[in-house]
Every structure is written in structure tokens, then in C-alpha cells.
Short mmCIF file of C-alpha atoms in Angstrom, two decimals:
data_model
loop_
_atom_site.label_atom_id
_atom_site.label_comp_id
_atom_site.label_asym_id
_atom_site.label_seq_id
_atom_site.Cartn_x
_atom_site.Cartn_y
_atom_site.Cartn_z
CA MET Q 289 168.94 73.72 46.75
CA ASN Q 290 166.53 74.18 49.64
CA THR Q 291 163.82 75.52 47.32
CA ARG Q 292 164.27 72.69 44.85
CA ALA Q 293 164.16 70.09 47.63
CA THR Q 294 160.95 71.57 48.98
CA ILE Q 295 159.27 71.44 45.56
CA LEU Q 296 160.28 67.82 45.07
CA THR Q 297 159.00 66.88 48.51
CA CYS Q 298 155.61 68.51 47.88
CA ALA Q 299 155.30 66.81 44.51
CA LEU Q 300 156.05 63.44 46.08
CA VAL Q 301 153.44 63.97 48.80
CA ALA Q 302 150.86 64.99 46.18
CA VAL Q 303 151.51 61.90 44.10
CA LEU Q 304 151.22 59.63 47.13
CA PHE Q 305 147.96 61.35 48.22
CA LEU Q 306 146.35 61.19 44.80
CA SER Q 307 147.21 57.53 44.49
CA SER Q 308 145.95 56.66 47.96
CA PRO Q 309 142.81 54.48 48.33
CA ALA Q 310 141.09 57.22 50.34
CA PHE Q 311 141.31 59.72 47.50
CA THR Q 312 140.28 57.13 44.94
CA ALA Q 313 137.22 56.21 47.01
CA LYS Q 314 136.29 59.88 47.35
CA ALA Q 315 136.55 60.33 43.61
CA ASP Q 316 134.34 57.28 42.97
CA THR Q 317 131.80 57.85 45.78
CA LEU Q 318 130.12 60.96 47.20
CA VAL Q 319 128.47 60.69 50.63
CA GLN Q 320 126.31 63.15 52.56
CA TYR Q 321 124.95 62.68 56.09
CA ARG Q 322 121.88 64.61 57.29
CA VAL Q 323 120.98 64.22 60.96
CA LEU Q 324 117.62 65.62 62.03
CA LEU Q 325 117.48 66.02 65.83
CA SER Q 326 114.24 65.80 67.82
CA GLN Q 327 113.33 67.23 71.20
CA ASP Q 328 112.77 63.70 72.59
CA GLY Q 329 116.45 62.80 72.04
CA SER Q 330 115.98 60.74 68.89
CA ALA Q 331 117.68 61.51 65.58
CA THR Q 332 116.54 60.69 62.07
CA TRP Q 333 119.49 59.90 59.80
CA ASN Q 334 119.37 60.37 56.04
CA ILE Q 335 122.47 59.16 54.16
CA THR Q 336 122.92 59.74 50.44
CA GLN Q 337 125.59 57.72 48.62
CA ALA Q 338 126.26 58.56 44.97
CA ALA Q 339 128.74 56.40 43.02
CA ASP Q 340 129.72 55.09 39.64
CA LEU Q 341 127.95 52.04 38.32
CA ASN Q 342 131.03 49.88 38.98
CA VAL Q 343 130.90 50.57 42.74
CA THR Q 344 129.26 47.83 44.81
CA MET Q 345 126.54 49.28 47.04
CA ASP Q 346 125.10 47.85 50.24
CA THR Q 347 122.40 45.21 50.22
CA TRP Q 348 119.32 45.52 52.38
CA GLN Q 349 120.63 42.90 54.82
CA SER Q 350 124.10 44.45 55.12
CA PHE Q 351 122.57 47.89 55.63
CA GLN Q 352 120.44 46.65 58.53
CA GLN Q 353 123.36 44.84 60.11
CA ARG Q 354 125.68 47.84 59.67
CA ILE Q 355 123.34 50.25 61.50
CA ALA Q 356 122.49 47.76 64.26
CA ASN Q 357 126.19 47.16 64.98
CA LEU Q 358 126.95 50.89 65.09
CA VAL Q 359 124.16 51.64 67.56
CA SER Q 360 125.27 48.74 69.74
CA ASP Q 361 128.90 49.94 69.75
CA ALA Q 362 127.83 53.50 70.63
CA GLN Q 363 125.69 52.23 73.50
CA SER Q 364 128.63 50.28 74.90
CA LEU Q 365 130.87 53.35 74.71
CA THR Q 366 128.45 55.93 76.16
CA GLN Q 367 126.84 53.59 78.70
CA ARG Q 368 123.49 55.06 77.72
CA THR Q 369 120.51 53.02 76.58
CA MET Q 370 120.18 53.36 72.82
CA SER Q 371 118.17 51.50 70.23
CA LEU Q 372 117.30 51.41 66.56
CA ASP Q 373 113.73 51.90 65.39
CA ASN Q 374 113.50 48.96 63.01
CA ASP Q 375 110.31 50.29 61.46
CA SER Q 376 112.17 53.41 60.35
CA LEU Q 377 114.74 51.58 58.19
CA GLN Q 378 114.50 52.55 54.53
CA MET Q 379 116.73 52.00 51.53
CA ASN Q 380 116.17 53.18 47.98
CA THR Q 381 118.50 53.09 44.92
CA ILE Q 382 118.15 55.09 41.72
CA TRP Q 383 120.19 54.17 38.62
CA GLU Q 384 121.07 56.69 35.93
CA ASN Q 385 123.24 56.53 32.79
CA GLN Q 386 126.64 56.35 34.43
CA SER Q 387 125.84 56.56 38.15
CA GLN Q 388 123.78 55.17 40.95
CA THR Q 389 122.41 56.92 44.06
CA THR Q 390 121.30 55.10 47.19
CA GLU Q 391 119.45 56.76 50.04
CA TYR Q 392 119.46 55.20 53.49
CA GLN Q 393 117.24 56.27 56.39
CA PHE Q 394 116.87 55.16 59.99
CA SER Q 395 115.83 56.57 63.38
CA TRP Q 396 118.31 56.39 66.26
CA LEU Q 397 116.52 56.46 69.62
CA ASN Q 398 118.16 58.24 72.58
CA PHE Q 399 120.89 59.60 70.33
CA SER Q 400 121.02 62.88 72.31
CA ILE Q 401 121.07 63.63 76.01
CA ILE Q 402 117.99 65.58 77.08
CA GLN Q 403 118.19 67.94 80.05
CA THR Q 404 115.85 70.70 81.16
CA GLY Q 405 115.81 73.13 78.23
CA LYS Q 406 118.84 71.49 76.61
CA ILE Q 407 119.77 69.00 73.89
CA ILE Q 408 123.33 67.62 74.11
CA PHE Q 409 124.91 65.30 71.57
CA GLY Q 410 128.34 64.23 70.38
CA ASP Q 411 129.34 61.36 72.67
CA ALA Q 412 128.12 58.73 70.20
CA PHE Q 413 130.52 60.08 67.55
CA GLN Q 414 133.45 59.09 69.78
CA THR Q 415 132.80 55.46 68.86
CA GLN Q 416 135.91 54.11 67.16
CA ASP Q 417 135.73 54.37 63.34
CA PHE Q 418 132.21 55.77 63.62
CA PHE Q 419 131.83 56.90 60.00
CA SER Q 420 133.90 54.05 58.63
CA LYS Q 421 131.26 51.74 60.06
CA LEU Q 422 128.74 53.72 58.00
CA TYR Q 423 129.76 54.79 54.49
CA GLY Q 424 133.02 56.64 55.02
CA ASP Q 425 133.93 60.30 54.80
CA GLY Q 426 131.44 62.86 53.59
CA GLU Q 427 129.67 66.11 54.35
CA ILE Q 428 127.64 66.08 57.57
CA LYS Q 429 124.70 68.39 58.29
CA VAL Q 430 122.98 68.50 61.67
CA ILE Q 431 119.53 70.12 61.73
CA TYR Q 432 118.29 70.96 65.22
CA PRO Q 433 114.72 71.82 66.35
CA THR Q 434 113.20 75.26 65.93
CA GLY Q 435 113.21 77.22 69.17
CA TYR Q 436 116.75 76.17 70.13
CA THR Q 437 120.04 78.02 69.81
CA VAL Q 438 123.63 76.80 69.93
CA GLN Q 439 125.21 77.34 73.33
CA SER Q 440 128.48 75.62 72.47
CA VAL Q 441 129.85 73.55 69.58
CA SER Q 442 133.13 71.69 69.16
CA PRO Q 443 134.67 71.52 66.66
CA GLN Q 444 133.42 74.67 64.94
CA PRO Q 445 131.38 74.10 61.72
CA ASN Q 446 133.40 74.91 58.62
CA GLY Q 447 130.84 74.58 55.83
CA GLY Q 448 129.64 78.17 55.83
CA GLU Q 449 126.03 76.95 56.06
CA THR Q 450 123.54 79.81 56.07
CA ASP Q 451 120.39 77.73 56.55
CA PRO Q 452 118.76 78.35 59.92
CA GLN Q 453 118.92 75.62 62.58
CA THR Q 454 121.73 73.85 60.67
CA LEU Q 455 125.34 72.98 61.52
CA ASP Q 456 127.52 71.96 58.57
CA TRP Q 457 130.91 70.24 58.40
CA LEU Q 458 132.48 69.68 54.96
CA GLY Q 459 133.89 66.33 55.98
CA THR Q 460 133.49 63.90 58.84
CA GLN Q 461 137.23 64.13 59.53
CA PHE Q 462 136.67 67.74 60.63
CA PHE Q 463 133.88 66.76 62.97
CA VAL Q 464 135.40 63.84 64.88
CA ILE Q 465 138.57 65.69 65.89
CA GLY Q 466 138.97 65.63 69.68
CA ASP Q 467 135.76 65.16 71.65
CA PRO Q 468 132.87 66.40 69.48
CA SER Q 469 130.15 68.03 71.55
CA VAL Q 470 127.21 70.29 70.78
CA VAL Q 471 124.97 71.89 73.41
CA LEU Q 472 121.64 73.38 72.28
CA VAL Q 473 119.51 75.46 74.63
CA GLU Q 474 115.88 76.41 74.37
CA ALA Q 475 115.58 80.03 73.34
CA ALA Q 476 113.70 82.35 75.66
CA PRO Q 477 110.35 83.47 74.17
CA SER Q 478 110.26 87.06 72.95
CA PRO Q 479 108.10 89.31 75.12
CA THR Q 480 104.88 90.23 73.39
CA PRO Q 481 103.24 93.60 74.09
CA SER Q 482 99.88 93.56 75.78
CA PRO Q 483 97.08 94.00 73.21
CA THR Q 484 95.39 96.49 75.53
CA ALA Q 485 98.45 98.69 75.92
CA THR Q 486 98.39 102.01 74.11
CA PRO Q 487 101.13 104.64 73.83
CA THR Q 488 98.92 107.32 75.37
CA ALA Q 489 98.54 105.29 78.56
CA THR Q 490 102.26 105.57 79.37
CA PRO Q 491 103.03 108.40 81.79
CA ASN Q 492 105.55 110.92 80.47
CA LYS Q 493 108.19 111.25 83.14
CA GLU Q 494 110.08 113.90 81.20
CA ALA Q 495 106.97 116.10 81.12
CA GLY Q 496 107.29 116.60 84.89
CA GLY Q 497 105.41 113.70 86.44
CA GLY Q 498 106.61 110.39 87.84
CA GLY Q 499 104.82 107.17 87.08
CA TRP Q 500 103.33 106.82 90.57
CA GLN Q 501 101.78 110.29 90.52
CA PHE Q 502 100.01 109.50 87.27
CA TYR Q 503 98.56 106.25 88.54
CA ALA Q 504 97.63 107.83 91.92
CA LEU Q 505 95.71 110.58 90.11
CA LEU Q 506 94.05 108.02 87.87
CA ALA Q 507 93.03 105.91 90.87
CA SER Q 508 91.62 108.97 92.67
CA GLY Q 509 89.55 109.87 89.63
CA ILE Q 510 88.18 106.35 89.44
CA VAL Q 511 87.26 106.38 93.15
CA VAL Q 512 85.46 109.74 92.83
CA ALA Q 513 83.57 108.57 89.77
CA VAL Q 514 82.49 105.37 91.48
CA ALA Q 515 81.42 107.23 94.62
CA ALA Q 516 79.38 109.72 92.59
CA SER Q 517 77.70 106.93 90.68
CA LEU Q 518 76.79 105.10 93.89
CA ALA Q 519 75.43 108.30 95.48
CA ALA Q 520 73.29 109.04 92.44
CA PHE Q 521 72.06 105.46 92.43
CA PHE Q 522 70.97 105.54 96.06
CA ILE Q 523 69.35 108.97 95.70
CA VAL Q 524 67.29 107.81 92.75
CA LYS Q 525 66.45 104.60 94.52
CA ARG Q 526 65.37 106.42 97.68
CA ARG Q 527 63.22 108.85 95.69
CA LYS Q 528 61.61 106.01 93.84
CA THR Q 529 61.00 104.19 97.12
CA THR Q 530 59.37 107.33 98.57
CA GLU Q 531 57.16 107.77 95.53
CA ASP Q 532 56.21 104.14 95.62
CA GLY Q 533 55.46 104.48 99.31
CA ASN Q 534 53.21 107.46 98.64
CA ASP Q 535 51.40 105.54 95.96
CA LYS Q 536 50.86 102.70 98.33
CA ALA Q 537 49.77 104.99 101.15
CA GLY Q 538 46.91 106.46 99.07
CA PRO Q 539 44.65 103.44 99.03
CA GLU Q 540 45.19 102.91 102.75
CA LEU Q 541 43.37 106.22 103.58
CA PRO Q 542 39.75 105.75 104.58
CA LEU Q 543 38.09 106.51 101.27
CA ILE Q 544 34.54 106.44 102.80
CA GLU Q 545 35.51 108.99 105.45
CA SER Q 546 36.91 111.48 102.93
CA GLU Q 547 33.73 111.25 100.87
CA GLU Q 548 31.64 111.58 104.02
CA GLU Q 549 33.60 114.69 104.96
CA LYS Q 550 32.92 116.09 101.51
CA VAL Q 551 29.20 115.51 102.04
CA VAL Q 552 29.28 117.12 105.49
CA LYS Q 553 31.11 120.17 104.16
CA ALA Q 554 28.57 120.53 101.36
CA ILE Q 555 25.72 120.57 103.89
CA GLN Q 556 27.59 122.99 106.15
CA ALA Q 557 28.07 125.31 103.19
CA SER Q 558 24.29 125.33 102.75
CA GLY Q 559 23.74 126.48 106.35
CA GLY Q 560 23.35 123.00 107.89
CA SER Q 561 20.40 121.93 105.78
CA ALA Q 562 20.13 120.95 102.11
CA TYR Q 563 18.17 118.86 99.65
CA GLN Q 564 19.65 115.45 98.91
CA SER Q 565 19.53 116.17 95.18
CA ALA Q 566 21.52 119.37 95.75
CA ILE Q 567 24.17 117.41 97.67
CA THR Q 568 24.39 114.92 94.79
CA GLU Q 569 24.90 117.73 92.30
CA LYS Q 570 27.39 119.64 94.44
CA CYS Q 571 29.55 116.62 95.32
CA ARG Q 572 29.16 115.17 91.81
CA PHE Q 573 28.26 111.74 93.14
CA SER Q 574 25.74 109.41 91.69
CA LYS Q 575 22.32 109.31 93.37
CA ALA Q 576 23.07 105.84 94.70
CA LYS Q 577 26.50 106.89 96.02
CA THR Q 578 25.02 109.96 97.72
CA SER Q 579 22.21 107.92 99.30
CA GLN Q 580 24.77 105.38 100.55
CA LEU Q 581 26.97 108.05 102.13
CA LEU Q 582 24.03 109.83 103.76
CA SER Q 583 22.75 106.57 105.23
CA ALA Q 584 26.16 105.89 106.76
CA LEU Q 585 26.37 109.37 108.26
CA GLU Q 586 22.79 109.09 109.55
CA LYS Q 587 23.69 105.92 111.41
CA LYS Q 588 26.65 107.74 112.97
CA GLY Q 589 24.35 110.48 114.22
CA VAL Q 590 25.92 113.15 112.04
CA LEU Q 591 22.68 114.06 110.25
CA THR Q 592 18.97 113.37 109.93
CA ARG Q 593 16.79 113.08 106.88
CA TYR Q 594 13.12 113.35 106.15
CA LYS Q 595 11.20 113.13 102.91
CA ARG Q 596 9.63 116.11 101.19
CA GLY Q 597 7.89 115.28 97.94
CA ARG Q 598 10.16 113.30 95.72
CA ASP Q 599 13.27 114.62 97.44
CA LYS Q 600 14.67 114.54 100.95
CA ILE Q 601 15.86 117.28 103.22
CA VAL Q 602 19.11 116.61 105.05
CA ASN Q 603 19.86 118.41 108.37
CA LEU Q 604 23.09 118.22 110.32
CA THR Q 605 22.89 117.35 113.97
CA GLU Q 606 24.97 119.11 116.62
CA LYS Q 607 27.58 116.46 116.05
CA GLY Q 608 27.60 117.13 112.33
CA LYS Q 609 27.70 120.88 112.80
CA GLY Q 610 30.83 120.43 114.89
CA GLY Q 611 32.54 118.83 111.85
CA SER Q 612 32.99 115.52 113.55
CA SER Q 613 32.27 112.33 111.69
#
């Protein structure tokens, strides 16, 4: 008897459910809600309503009024400033052989609560008869921004959605149970290896050396190399400076005196007296250069000259014999 009573009770419940207006509406109309969240707190809603041709669909005016009333009611409940972007309202209907599909779209400003690194939403859904004020029960998908992960969600999604960044509930009745709330947090960026890092640059601690010894040795090598380079630089620079100094010192020597000494030595080698032509040949000066040098030495009292034929004889004085000029 108990088993038979149970079967009869279940059959009665099934008959009542199948004949209920809610089931009939579901059979005649299919609704899907897609909510695309943004980092600024706004949400773009896309609602698809598919129905038989005998189902009366919303007009453009009733659609606008429906959404405006819902946003206003949610603002009153949450005590947060919310608004509807009127420029975002769109409505499009496609008719086929035995069905019609209408797509609604609108942008709900300040739908979510934005905190540092977080997006929180769910309080607006606590508005009484939230989805009844839209287009009734249906699947709801929430797509959240890339770079965020779910910290907490209530109630748990039950649609088995595998798409990334998507939360899926098979019906709105599953979503509005209790106090719906979803907290999204900004995911920490993955550390990226330095492009200059190479495996060979990592000290091998297991090979018998700690990290600090490796870097200390490396630093010492760098210091030695730098010091050697600086020393070589200064040595080369000093040598170049010395050579440059020697080059500069050359012209500063009394060129006339060195040539005069050469003339005096040539005369001394000839016993203190010599022809001027012989001095020119021995010193390899020009005749004019030799005559100029001899005139200068004669004025200094180093030598005397007198003419013999076409040549001149040059004699050193006591001063010239002493090697002084």
C-alpha cells in the first residue's frame, strides 16, 4: 500500500507540474542571459528570447521601460548609484518558419562594485522578482574580464561550462537562491625570466661553492681586469706624453749653436786652420750656409778669416781652440 500510494502521489505532482503555467511558458519560450562584465563596473547584457510565432514579444517602448524600471529598483535596493546607458539599447527580431527570435541588448552602468584589484557583483540580483521583471527563467552566463580569477562564488555554477572566464547557471532559479555574490580578483602576473639570464651564469651550490663565493670571485676578477686596463692606459699615455715632449724639445735646442759647433770641430780636426771650401765639403753645408755660420762665429771672436785667391782661410782664435762658442 505504501508503494502504491507513493507512485500515485508522484504521478499527481507530475501532472500538476506539467500543466502549470511556468512549464507551459518554458515549453513555448527559451531565454538566455549573457552578462559581459567590465573592469569599470559596467555590464553589457545580451538577452536572447526564442518563441513560437503565437507568443507576443516585447515592443521597443515596453523593452525600454522594462529595463529602466529594473535598474531603478536595483538602485533603490542596493543604495548605489546606477544608471542605464540609453545609447546602448538595442532590439532585433528575426522571424523563421515556425518561430521568432528577439535579441535585446543594453549596458548597465555601475552594475558591479569595484575595489582595488577586485570586481564584486550580485547585490543587484537580490531585487525582488529580478528575472520576472526581465523575460523570466532561463540560462544565465556571466563572462568576466581576462586577467581575473574567481575568489568566491555563491551559489556554485551548475552548467558545467568549460569556456574560460565564464560562469554558467542552467536556470535563474539556481542563481538567485540565498544572497548571490561573486568576487573576482585580479590575477598576479606570472614572473618572466630575465632575457639576459643564462643557465651557465647560475652558481652550482652542489658542486662545492655557495652563491656568494661565486659572485665574490667574479667581482674580484672584474676589479683586477679594470685595474690592469687602467694601468696599461696610463703607461701608454705617459710614454706617449714623454715621446711628444721629446719631439717638442728638439726644436727648442739652439740649432745655430749646434751647427756652429760642427763647424768649430771641423776646423779643430784640421789643426785649427782650414779652407772655407773644405769646411763646406766636410760639414756638407751649402756655401751660403757655411759663409753665414763662419760670419757669426767671427763676430763672436771664435775665428778669423782672410782671403787667399778665390777661397778663404779660416783660423781658430784662442777662444775657438778652447772649444768655446
